[in-house]
Structures are given as C-alpha cells and as structure tokens.
C-alpha positions as YAML, in Angstrom:
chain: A
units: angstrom
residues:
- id: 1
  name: UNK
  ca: [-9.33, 0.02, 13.29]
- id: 2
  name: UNK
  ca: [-6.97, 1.20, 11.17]
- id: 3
  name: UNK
  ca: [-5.85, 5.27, 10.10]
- id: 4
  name: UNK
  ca: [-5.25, 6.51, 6.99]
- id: 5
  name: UNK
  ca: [-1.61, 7.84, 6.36]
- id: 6
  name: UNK
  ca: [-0.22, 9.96, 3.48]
- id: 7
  name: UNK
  ca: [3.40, 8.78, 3.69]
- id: 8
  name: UNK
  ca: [3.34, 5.67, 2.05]
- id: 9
  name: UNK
  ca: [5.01, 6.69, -1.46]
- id: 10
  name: UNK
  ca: [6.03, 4.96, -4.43]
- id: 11
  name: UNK
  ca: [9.37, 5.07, -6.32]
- id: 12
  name: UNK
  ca: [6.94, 7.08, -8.90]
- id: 13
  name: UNK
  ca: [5.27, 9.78, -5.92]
- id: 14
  name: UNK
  ca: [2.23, 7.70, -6.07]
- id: 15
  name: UNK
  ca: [1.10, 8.18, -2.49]
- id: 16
  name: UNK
  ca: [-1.35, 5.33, -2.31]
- id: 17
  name: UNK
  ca: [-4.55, 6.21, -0.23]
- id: 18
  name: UNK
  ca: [-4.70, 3.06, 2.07]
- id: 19
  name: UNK
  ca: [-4.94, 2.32, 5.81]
- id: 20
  name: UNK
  ca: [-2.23, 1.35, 7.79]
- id: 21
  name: UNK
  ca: [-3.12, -0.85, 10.51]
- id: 22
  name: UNK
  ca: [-2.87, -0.65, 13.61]
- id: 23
  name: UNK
  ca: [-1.96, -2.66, 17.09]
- id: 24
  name: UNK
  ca: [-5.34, -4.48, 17.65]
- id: 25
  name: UNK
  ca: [-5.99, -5.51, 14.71]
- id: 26
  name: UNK
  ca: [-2.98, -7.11, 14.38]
- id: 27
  name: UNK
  ca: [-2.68, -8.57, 17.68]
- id: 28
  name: UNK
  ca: [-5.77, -10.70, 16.54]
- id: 29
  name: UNK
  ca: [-4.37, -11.51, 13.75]
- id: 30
  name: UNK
  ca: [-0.93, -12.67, 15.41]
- id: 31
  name: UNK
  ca: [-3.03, -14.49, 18.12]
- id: 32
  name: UNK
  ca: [-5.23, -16.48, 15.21]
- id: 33
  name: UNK
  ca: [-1.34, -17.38, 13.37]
- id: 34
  name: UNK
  ca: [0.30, -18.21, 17.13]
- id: 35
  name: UNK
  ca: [-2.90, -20.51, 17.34]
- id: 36
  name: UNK
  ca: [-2.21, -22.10, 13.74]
- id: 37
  name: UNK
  ca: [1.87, -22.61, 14.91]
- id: 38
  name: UNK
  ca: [0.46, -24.21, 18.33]
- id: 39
  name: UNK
  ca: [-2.29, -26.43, 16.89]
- id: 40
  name: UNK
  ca: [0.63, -27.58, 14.26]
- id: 41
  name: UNK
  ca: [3.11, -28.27, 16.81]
- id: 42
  name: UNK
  ca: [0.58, -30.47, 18.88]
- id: 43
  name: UNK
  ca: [-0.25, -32.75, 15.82]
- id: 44
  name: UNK
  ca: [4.22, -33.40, 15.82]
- id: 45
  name: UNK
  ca: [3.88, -34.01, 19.66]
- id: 46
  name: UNK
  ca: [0.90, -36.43, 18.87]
- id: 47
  name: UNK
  ca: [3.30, -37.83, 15.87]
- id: 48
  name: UNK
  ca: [6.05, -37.57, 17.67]
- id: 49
  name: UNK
  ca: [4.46, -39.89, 20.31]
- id: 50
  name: UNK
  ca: [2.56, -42.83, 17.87]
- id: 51
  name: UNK
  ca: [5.82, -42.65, 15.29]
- id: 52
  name: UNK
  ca: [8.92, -41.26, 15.99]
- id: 53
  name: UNK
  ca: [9.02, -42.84, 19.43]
- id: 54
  name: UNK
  ca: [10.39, -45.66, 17.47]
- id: 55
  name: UNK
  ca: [13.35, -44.02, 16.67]
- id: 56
  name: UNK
  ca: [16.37, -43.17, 17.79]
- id: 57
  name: UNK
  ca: [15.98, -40.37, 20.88]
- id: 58
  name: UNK
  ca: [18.87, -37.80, 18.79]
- id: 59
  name: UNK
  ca: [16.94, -38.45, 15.92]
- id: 60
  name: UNK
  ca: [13.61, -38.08, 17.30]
- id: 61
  name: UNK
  ca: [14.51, -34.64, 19.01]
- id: 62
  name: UNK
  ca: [16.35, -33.63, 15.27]
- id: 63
  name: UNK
  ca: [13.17, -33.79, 13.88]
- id: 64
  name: UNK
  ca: [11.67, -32.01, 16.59]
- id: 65
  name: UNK
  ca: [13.68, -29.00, 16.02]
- id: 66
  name: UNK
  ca: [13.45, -29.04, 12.51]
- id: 67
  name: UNK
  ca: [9.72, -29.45, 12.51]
- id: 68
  name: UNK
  ca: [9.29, -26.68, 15.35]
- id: 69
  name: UNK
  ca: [11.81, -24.25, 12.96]
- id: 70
  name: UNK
  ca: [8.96, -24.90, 9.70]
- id: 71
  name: UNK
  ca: [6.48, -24.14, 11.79]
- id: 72
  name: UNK
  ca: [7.97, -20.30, 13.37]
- id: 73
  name: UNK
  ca: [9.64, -19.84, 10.31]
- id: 74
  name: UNK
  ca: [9.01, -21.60, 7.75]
- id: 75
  name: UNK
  ca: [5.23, -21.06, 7.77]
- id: 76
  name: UNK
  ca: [4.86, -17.37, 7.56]
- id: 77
  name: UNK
  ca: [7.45, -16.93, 5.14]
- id: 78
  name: UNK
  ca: [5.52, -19.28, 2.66]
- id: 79
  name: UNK
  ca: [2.35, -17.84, 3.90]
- id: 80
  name: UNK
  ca: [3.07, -14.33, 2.75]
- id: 81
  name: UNK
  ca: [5.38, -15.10, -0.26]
- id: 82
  name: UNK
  ca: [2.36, -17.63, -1.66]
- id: 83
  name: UNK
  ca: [-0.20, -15.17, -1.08]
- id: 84
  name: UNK
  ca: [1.50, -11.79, -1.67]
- id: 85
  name: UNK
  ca: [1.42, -10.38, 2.11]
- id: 86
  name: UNK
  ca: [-1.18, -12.57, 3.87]
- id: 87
  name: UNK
  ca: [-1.07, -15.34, 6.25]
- id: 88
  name: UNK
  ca: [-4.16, -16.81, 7.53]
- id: 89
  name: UNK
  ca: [-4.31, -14.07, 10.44]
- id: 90
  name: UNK
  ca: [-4.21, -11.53, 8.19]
- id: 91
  name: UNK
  ca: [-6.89, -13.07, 5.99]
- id: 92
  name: UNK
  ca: [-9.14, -13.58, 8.46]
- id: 93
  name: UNK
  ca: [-8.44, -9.69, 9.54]
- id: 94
  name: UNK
  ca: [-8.12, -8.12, 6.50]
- id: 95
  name: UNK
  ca: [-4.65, -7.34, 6.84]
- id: 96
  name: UNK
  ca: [-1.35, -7.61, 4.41]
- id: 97
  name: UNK
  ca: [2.05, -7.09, 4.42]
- id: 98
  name: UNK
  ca: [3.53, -4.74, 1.63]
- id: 99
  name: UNK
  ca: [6.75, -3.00, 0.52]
- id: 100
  name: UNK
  ca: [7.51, 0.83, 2.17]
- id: 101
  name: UNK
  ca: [7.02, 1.57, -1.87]
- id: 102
  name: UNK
  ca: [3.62, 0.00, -1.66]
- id: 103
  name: UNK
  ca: [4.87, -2.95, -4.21]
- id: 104
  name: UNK
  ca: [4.08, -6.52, -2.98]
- id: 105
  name: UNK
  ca: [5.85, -8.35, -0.30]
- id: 106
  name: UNK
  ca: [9.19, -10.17, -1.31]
- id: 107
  name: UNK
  ca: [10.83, -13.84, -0.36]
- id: 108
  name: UNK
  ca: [13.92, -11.75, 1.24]
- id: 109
  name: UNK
  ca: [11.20, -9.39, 3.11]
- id: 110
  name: UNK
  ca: [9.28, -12.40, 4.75]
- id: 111
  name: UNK
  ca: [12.18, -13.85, 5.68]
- id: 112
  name: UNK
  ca: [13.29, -10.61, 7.88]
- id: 113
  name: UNK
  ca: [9.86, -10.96, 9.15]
- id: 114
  name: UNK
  ca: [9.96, -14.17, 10.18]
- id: 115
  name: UNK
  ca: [13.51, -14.29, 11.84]
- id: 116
  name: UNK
  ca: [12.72, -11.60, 13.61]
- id: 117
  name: UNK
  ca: [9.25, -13.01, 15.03]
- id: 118
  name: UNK
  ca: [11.24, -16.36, 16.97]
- id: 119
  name: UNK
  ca: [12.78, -13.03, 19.09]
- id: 120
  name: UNK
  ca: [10.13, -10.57, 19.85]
- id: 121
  name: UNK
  ca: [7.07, -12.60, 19.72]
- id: 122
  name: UNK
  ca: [8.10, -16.10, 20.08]
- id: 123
  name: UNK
  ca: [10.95, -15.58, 22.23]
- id: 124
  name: UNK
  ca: [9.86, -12.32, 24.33]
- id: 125
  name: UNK
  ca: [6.26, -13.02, 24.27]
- id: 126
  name: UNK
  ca: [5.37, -9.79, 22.04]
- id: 127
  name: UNK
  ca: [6.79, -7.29, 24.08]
- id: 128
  name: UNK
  ca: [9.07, -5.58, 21.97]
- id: 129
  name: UNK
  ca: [6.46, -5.39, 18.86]
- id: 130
  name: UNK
  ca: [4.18, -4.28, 20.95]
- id: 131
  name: UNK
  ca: [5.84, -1.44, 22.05]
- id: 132
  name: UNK
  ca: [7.52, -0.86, 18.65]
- id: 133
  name: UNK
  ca: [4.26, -0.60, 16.88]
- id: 134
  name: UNK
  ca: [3.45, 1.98, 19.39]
- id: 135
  name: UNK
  ca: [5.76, 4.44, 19.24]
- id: 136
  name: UNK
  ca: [5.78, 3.66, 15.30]
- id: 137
  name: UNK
  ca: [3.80, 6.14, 13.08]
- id: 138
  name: UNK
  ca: [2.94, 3.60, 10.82]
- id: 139
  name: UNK
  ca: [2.72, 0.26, 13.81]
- id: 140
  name: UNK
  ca: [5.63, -1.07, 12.26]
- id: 141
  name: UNK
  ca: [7.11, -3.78, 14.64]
- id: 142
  name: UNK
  ca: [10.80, -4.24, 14.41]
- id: 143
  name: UNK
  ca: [10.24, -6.76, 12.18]
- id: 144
  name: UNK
  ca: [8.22, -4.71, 9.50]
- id: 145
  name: UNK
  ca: [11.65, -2.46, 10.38]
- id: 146
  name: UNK
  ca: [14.64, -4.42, 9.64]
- id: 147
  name: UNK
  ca: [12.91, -6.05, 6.19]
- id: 148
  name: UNK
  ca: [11.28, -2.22, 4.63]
- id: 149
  name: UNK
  ca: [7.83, -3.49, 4.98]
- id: 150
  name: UNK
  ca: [4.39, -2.20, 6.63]
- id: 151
  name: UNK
  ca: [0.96, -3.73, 7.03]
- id: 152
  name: UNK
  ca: [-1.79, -2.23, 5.47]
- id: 153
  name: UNK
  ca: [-5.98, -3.14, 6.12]
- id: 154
  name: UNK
  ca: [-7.66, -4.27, 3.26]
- id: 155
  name: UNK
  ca: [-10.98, -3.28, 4.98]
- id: 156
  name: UNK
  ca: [-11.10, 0.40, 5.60]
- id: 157
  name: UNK
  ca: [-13.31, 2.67, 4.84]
- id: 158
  name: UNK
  ca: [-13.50, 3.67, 1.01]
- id: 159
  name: UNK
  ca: [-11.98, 7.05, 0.55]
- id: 160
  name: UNK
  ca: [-13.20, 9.80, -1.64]
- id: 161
  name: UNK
  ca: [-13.14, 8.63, -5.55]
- id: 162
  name: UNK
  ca: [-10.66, 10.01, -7.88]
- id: 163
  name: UNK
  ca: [-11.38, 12.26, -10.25]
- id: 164
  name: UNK
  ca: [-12.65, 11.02, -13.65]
- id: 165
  name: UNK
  ca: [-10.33, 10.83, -16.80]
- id: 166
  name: UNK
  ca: [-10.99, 13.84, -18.54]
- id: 167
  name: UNK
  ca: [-11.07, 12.14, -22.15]
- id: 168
  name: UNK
  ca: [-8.92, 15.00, -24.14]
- id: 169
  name: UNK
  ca: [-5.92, 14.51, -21.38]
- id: 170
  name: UNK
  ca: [-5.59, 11.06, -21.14]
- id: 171
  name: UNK
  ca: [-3.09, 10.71, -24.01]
- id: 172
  name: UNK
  ca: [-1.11, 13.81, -21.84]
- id: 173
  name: UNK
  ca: [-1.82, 11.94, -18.69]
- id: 174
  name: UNK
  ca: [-0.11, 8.57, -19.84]
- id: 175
  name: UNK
  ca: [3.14, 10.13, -20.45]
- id: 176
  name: UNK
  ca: [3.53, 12.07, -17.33]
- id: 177
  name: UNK
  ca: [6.67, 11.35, -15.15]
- id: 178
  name: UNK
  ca: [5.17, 11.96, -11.72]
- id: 179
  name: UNK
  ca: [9.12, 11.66, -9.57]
- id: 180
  name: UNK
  ca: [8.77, 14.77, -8.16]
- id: 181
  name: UNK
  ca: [5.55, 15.19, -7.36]
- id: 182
  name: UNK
  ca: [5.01, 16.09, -3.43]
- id: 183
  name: UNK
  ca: [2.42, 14.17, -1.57]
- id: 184
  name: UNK
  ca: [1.31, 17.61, 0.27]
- id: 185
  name: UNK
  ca: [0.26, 19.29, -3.48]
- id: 186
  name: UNK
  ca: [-1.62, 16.21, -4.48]
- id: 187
  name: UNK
  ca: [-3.50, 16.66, -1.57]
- id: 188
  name: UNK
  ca: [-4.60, 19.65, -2.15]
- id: 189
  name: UNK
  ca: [-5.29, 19.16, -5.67]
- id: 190
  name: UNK
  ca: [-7.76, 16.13, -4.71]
- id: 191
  name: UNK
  ca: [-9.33, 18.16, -1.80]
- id: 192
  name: UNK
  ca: [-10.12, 21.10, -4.05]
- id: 193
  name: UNK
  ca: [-11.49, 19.42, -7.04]
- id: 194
  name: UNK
  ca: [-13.73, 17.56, -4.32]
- id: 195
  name: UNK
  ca: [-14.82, 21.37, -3.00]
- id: 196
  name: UNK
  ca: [-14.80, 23.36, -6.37]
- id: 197
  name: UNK
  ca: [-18.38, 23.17, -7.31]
- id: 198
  name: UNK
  ca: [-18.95, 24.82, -3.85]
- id: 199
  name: UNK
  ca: [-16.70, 28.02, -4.43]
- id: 200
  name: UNK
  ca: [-17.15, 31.17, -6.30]
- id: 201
  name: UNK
  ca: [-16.35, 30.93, -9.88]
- id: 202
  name: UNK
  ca: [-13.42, 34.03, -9.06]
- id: 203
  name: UNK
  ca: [-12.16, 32.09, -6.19]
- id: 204
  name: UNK
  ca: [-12.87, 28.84, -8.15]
- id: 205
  name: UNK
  ca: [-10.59, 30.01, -10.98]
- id: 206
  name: UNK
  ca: [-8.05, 31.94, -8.99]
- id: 207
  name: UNK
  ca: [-7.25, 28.32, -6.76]
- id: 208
  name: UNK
  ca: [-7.52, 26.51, -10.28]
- id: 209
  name: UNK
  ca: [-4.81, 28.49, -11.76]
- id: 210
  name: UNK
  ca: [-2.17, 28.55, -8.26]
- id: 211
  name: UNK
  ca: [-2.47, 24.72, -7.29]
- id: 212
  name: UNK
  ca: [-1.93, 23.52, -11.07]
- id: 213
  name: UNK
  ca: [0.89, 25.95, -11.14]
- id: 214
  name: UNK
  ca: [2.58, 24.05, -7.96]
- id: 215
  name: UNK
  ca: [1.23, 20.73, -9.41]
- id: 216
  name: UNK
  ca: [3.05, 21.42, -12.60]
- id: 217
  name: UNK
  ca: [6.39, 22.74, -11.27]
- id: 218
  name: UNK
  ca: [6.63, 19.47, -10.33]
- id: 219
  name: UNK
  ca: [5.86, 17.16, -13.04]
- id: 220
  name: UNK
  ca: [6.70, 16.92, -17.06]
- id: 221
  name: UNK
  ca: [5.73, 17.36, -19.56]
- id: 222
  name: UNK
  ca: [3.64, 20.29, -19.58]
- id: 223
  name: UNK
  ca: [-0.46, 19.76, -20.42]
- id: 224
  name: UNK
  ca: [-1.20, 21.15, -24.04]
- id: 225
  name: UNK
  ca: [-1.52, 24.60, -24.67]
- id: 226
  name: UNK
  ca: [-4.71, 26.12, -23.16]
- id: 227
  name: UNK
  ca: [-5.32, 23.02, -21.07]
- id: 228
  name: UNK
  ca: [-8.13, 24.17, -18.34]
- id: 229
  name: UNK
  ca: [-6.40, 23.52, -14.81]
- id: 230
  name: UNK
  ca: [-9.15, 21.80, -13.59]
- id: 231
  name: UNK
  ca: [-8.69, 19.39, -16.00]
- id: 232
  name: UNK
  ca: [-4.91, 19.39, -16.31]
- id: 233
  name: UNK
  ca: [-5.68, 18.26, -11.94]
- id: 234
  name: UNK
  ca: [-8.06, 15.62, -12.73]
- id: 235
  name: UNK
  ca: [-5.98, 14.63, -15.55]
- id: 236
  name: UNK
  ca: [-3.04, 14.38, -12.86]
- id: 237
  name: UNK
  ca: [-4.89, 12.48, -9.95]
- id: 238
  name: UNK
  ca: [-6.51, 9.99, -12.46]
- id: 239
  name: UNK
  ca: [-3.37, 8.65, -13.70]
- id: 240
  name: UNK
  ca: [-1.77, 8.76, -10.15]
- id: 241
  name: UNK
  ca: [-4.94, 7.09, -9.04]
- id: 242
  name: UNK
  ca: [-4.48, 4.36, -12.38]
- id: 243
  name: UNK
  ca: [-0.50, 3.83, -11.33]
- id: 244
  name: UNK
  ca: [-1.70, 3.00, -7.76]
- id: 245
  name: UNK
  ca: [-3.83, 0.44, -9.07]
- id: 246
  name: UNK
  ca: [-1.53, -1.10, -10.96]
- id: 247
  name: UNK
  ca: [1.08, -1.25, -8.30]
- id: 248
  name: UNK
  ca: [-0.84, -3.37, -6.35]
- id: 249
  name: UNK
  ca: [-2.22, -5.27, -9.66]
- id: 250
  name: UNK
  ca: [-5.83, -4.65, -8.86]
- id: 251
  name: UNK
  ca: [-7.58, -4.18, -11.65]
- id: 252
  name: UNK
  ca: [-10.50, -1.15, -12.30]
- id: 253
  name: UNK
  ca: [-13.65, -2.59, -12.82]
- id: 254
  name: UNK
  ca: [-13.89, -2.94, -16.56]
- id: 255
  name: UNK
  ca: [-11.44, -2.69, -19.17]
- id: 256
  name: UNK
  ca: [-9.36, 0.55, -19.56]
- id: 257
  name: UNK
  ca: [-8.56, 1.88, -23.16]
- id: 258
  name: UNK
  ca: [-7.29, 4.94, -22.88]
- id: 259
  name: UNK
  ca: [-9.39, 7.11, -26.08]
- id: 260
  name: UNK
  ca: [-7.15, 8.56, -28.75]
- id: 261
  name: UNK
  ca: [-6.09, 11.99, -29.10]
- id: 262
  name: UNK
  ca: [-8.48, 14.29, -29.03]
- id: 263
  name: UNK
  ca: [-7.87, 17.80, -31.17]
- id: 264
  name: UNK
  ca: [-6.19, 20.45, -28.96]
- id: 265
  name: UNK
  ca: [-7.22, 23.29, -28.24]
- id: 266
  name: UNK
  ca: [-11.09, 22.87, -27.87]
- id: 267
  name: UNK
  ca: [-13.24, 25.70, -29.72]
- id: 268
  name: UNK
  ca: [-14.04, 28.44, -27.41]
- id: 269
  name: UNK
  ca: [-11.42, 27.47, -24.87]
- id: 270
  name: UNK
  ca: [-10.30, 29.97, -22.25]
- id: 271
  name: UNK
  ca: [-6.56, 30.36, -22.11]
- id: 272
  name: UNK
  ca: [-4.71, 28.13, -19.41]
- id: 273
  name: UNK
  ca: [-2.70, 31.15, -17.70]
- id: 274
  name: UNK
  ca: [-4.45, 34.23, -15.98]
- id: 275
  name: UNK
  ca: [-4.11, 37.18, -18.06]
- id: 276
  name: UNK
  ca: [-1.04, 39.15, -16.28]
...
C-alpha cells in the first residue's frame, strides 16, 4: 500500500517517480524487526543464565545493558548502513530508507533513526510514530524527521515508461543542467507526450511548442536550432529519467552508450518556434 508522491526532489530537480510508503506497511515491517530485537534479547537472557551467571552480578547486568543497547541501536543502524536503507523488516516488505534528495541512506542518518526509535517505539510503544506518520504527507515518523530521511516501497506499481532517447539529442541531453527545473512542468511534459498521439496535429503542435517553452525557461543550454519540441521533451525526461537511475545506482537493463553527434538540423526539418 503505498502512494505515489511528486515531492521527492533531487539537488539536480530530478523528481524521482517512486512510492512512499505508508503506515501499514511499515508497521509490519517494524513488528517483523521488534520480533528480530526480542528473539535476540532472549538468546542473552538464555546466555545470560548458562554463562554470565558466573560472574560478578555488576558485571553481569553491564553486559546486559550493553547487549540490550546493540540490539535497539546498534542493530538497525548496521542494518541500514550495510544494506543501503534496509533492515530485515523492510526486506521482507519491500521497504527502504532514503535521503529527502532521494540519495542513499547515511551512517549519521541511521543513527538519528535509531536514537530516536528507543523513545517513540521502544519507549512509548509506537505512539508517537504512529501518529506522526499520519499527519505526515510523506508517513515520515519523527525519526525519518530529525535525520532528513523517508521510506520509500520498492514494490509499487510500475509507472508509465519514460520517453525514449531521441538519438540526435542525446549529446544535448547529457549536458543539460536541470537546477531549475519545476516538478509541476515535468509533469506535464511526461503526461502530454504519453497523450500526443491522441490529439489533433494543430492542438498537438500548439501544446508542443507552449510546454517546451516553460520546460526550457527553465533549463540550459538551449536544444539546437530547429530542435522539434517533442523531441527537445523526450530528450528532457530521458535524461531526468537516466539521472534518477543513477542516483539510486540501479542500472538500465543493458549497457548505455550514448550515440555520437548526429548532424543538426535534419533535412526537411520544420522550424522549432511557431511562425509569429
């Protein structure tokens, strides 16, 4: 159960087209890693009773502590630092734990995390995520508040496919500085390529021309001369999509070698602005 959410942006305006997950989900998944912490803490009581019994009682209750602090603390923080985001919850629920940027999970972030769980899930039984995840947009408990982080499901639906690399832009494409472009006009630049072939070729051309003009205030540099704006788009929401990708080090199936230049303008090309 999870909803997708367009405000999770990169330091580059790559919104990334995940799902953020929500409460029950992840109250499985923090019942399956309370289970792990119990199930660890029995085996020291079972220690604690054949071994350490030997020892001295201050000693014995030391080592008590310590071991009970590796397990609440310690365990998640190594869990999610080892495995970039995932502890064995969030394996078994598809879930993990990534930057507000969308980058992987840090040491300092899982540490927040952690700290914060001995209070309001350890300590207060889950109340206050609970109801922090709730009034949350993206179910962020205060955990996921204090150390910048949200958690994402790894097992939503697939969204609609970016567009394809049009081959004569993707020289264009891989220099593009993408800072300032707005999450709302890549939007609409991905739902309209997904609805042109369904338009009229004047209303086609006439929403070709205005959203690349938004799409382009916003970016640099500008596509070569006579660029088509359907393809300058595509060109745009390919490389966003390829950034994305990369930012979470997944890798496209198949190599990517982006083709060489191709000669600019193509014969018979219309021109890229509306006559005035």
């Amino acid at each position: 159960m999870a909803n997708r959410s367009p405000e999770l942006v990169t330091g580059d305006a790559v919104v990334l087209d995940i799902a953020i997950a929500q409460l029950p989900v992840r109250a499985v998944s923090a019942l399956i890693d309370i289970t792990v912490v119990i199930v660890g803490y029995l085996c020291a009581i079972v220690l604690w009773a054949t071994t350490l019994g030997r020892f001295d009682d201050a000693l014995t209750t030391a080592i008590m502590i310590i071991f009970a602090v590796l397990l609440l603390v310690g365990y998640p923080v190594i869990m999610e630092t080892v495995t970039r985001g995932r502890s064995l919850g969030k394996m078994a629920m598809g879930l993990r734990v990534v930057s507000d940027d969308g980058g992987p999970e840090r040491f300092r972030q899982a540490l927040f995390r952690a700290l914060a769980s001995v209070i309001e899930i350890w300590g207060l039984t889950g109340s206050p995520a609970v109801i922090c995840s709730l009034l949350s947009p993206r179910g962020k408990r205060l955990g996921d508040i204090f150390a910048g982080t949200v958690v994402i499901s790894e097992r939503a639906p697939a969204s609609t496919p970016p567009p394809m690399m049009p081959p004569g832009l993707a020289w264009w494409a891989s220099t593009l500085q993408l800072s300032g472009l707005r999450a709302e006009s890549a939007e609409l630049a991905r739902q309209f390529l997904g609805r042109a072939a369904q338009l009229d070729p004047h209303t086609r051309q006439m929403m070709a021309y205005r959203i690349s003009g938004d799409v382009l205030a916003h970016i640099s540099p500008p596509p070569p001369p006579d660029a088509p704006p359907e393809l300058v788009l595509a060109a745009v929401l390919a490389e966003r999509h390829q950034r994305e990708l990369a930012r979470f080090q997944v890798m496209p199936p198949g190599p990517y070698f982006p083709p060489p230049p191709a000669p600019w303008p193509p014969p018979n090309a219309g021109g890229f602005f509306p006559p005035t």
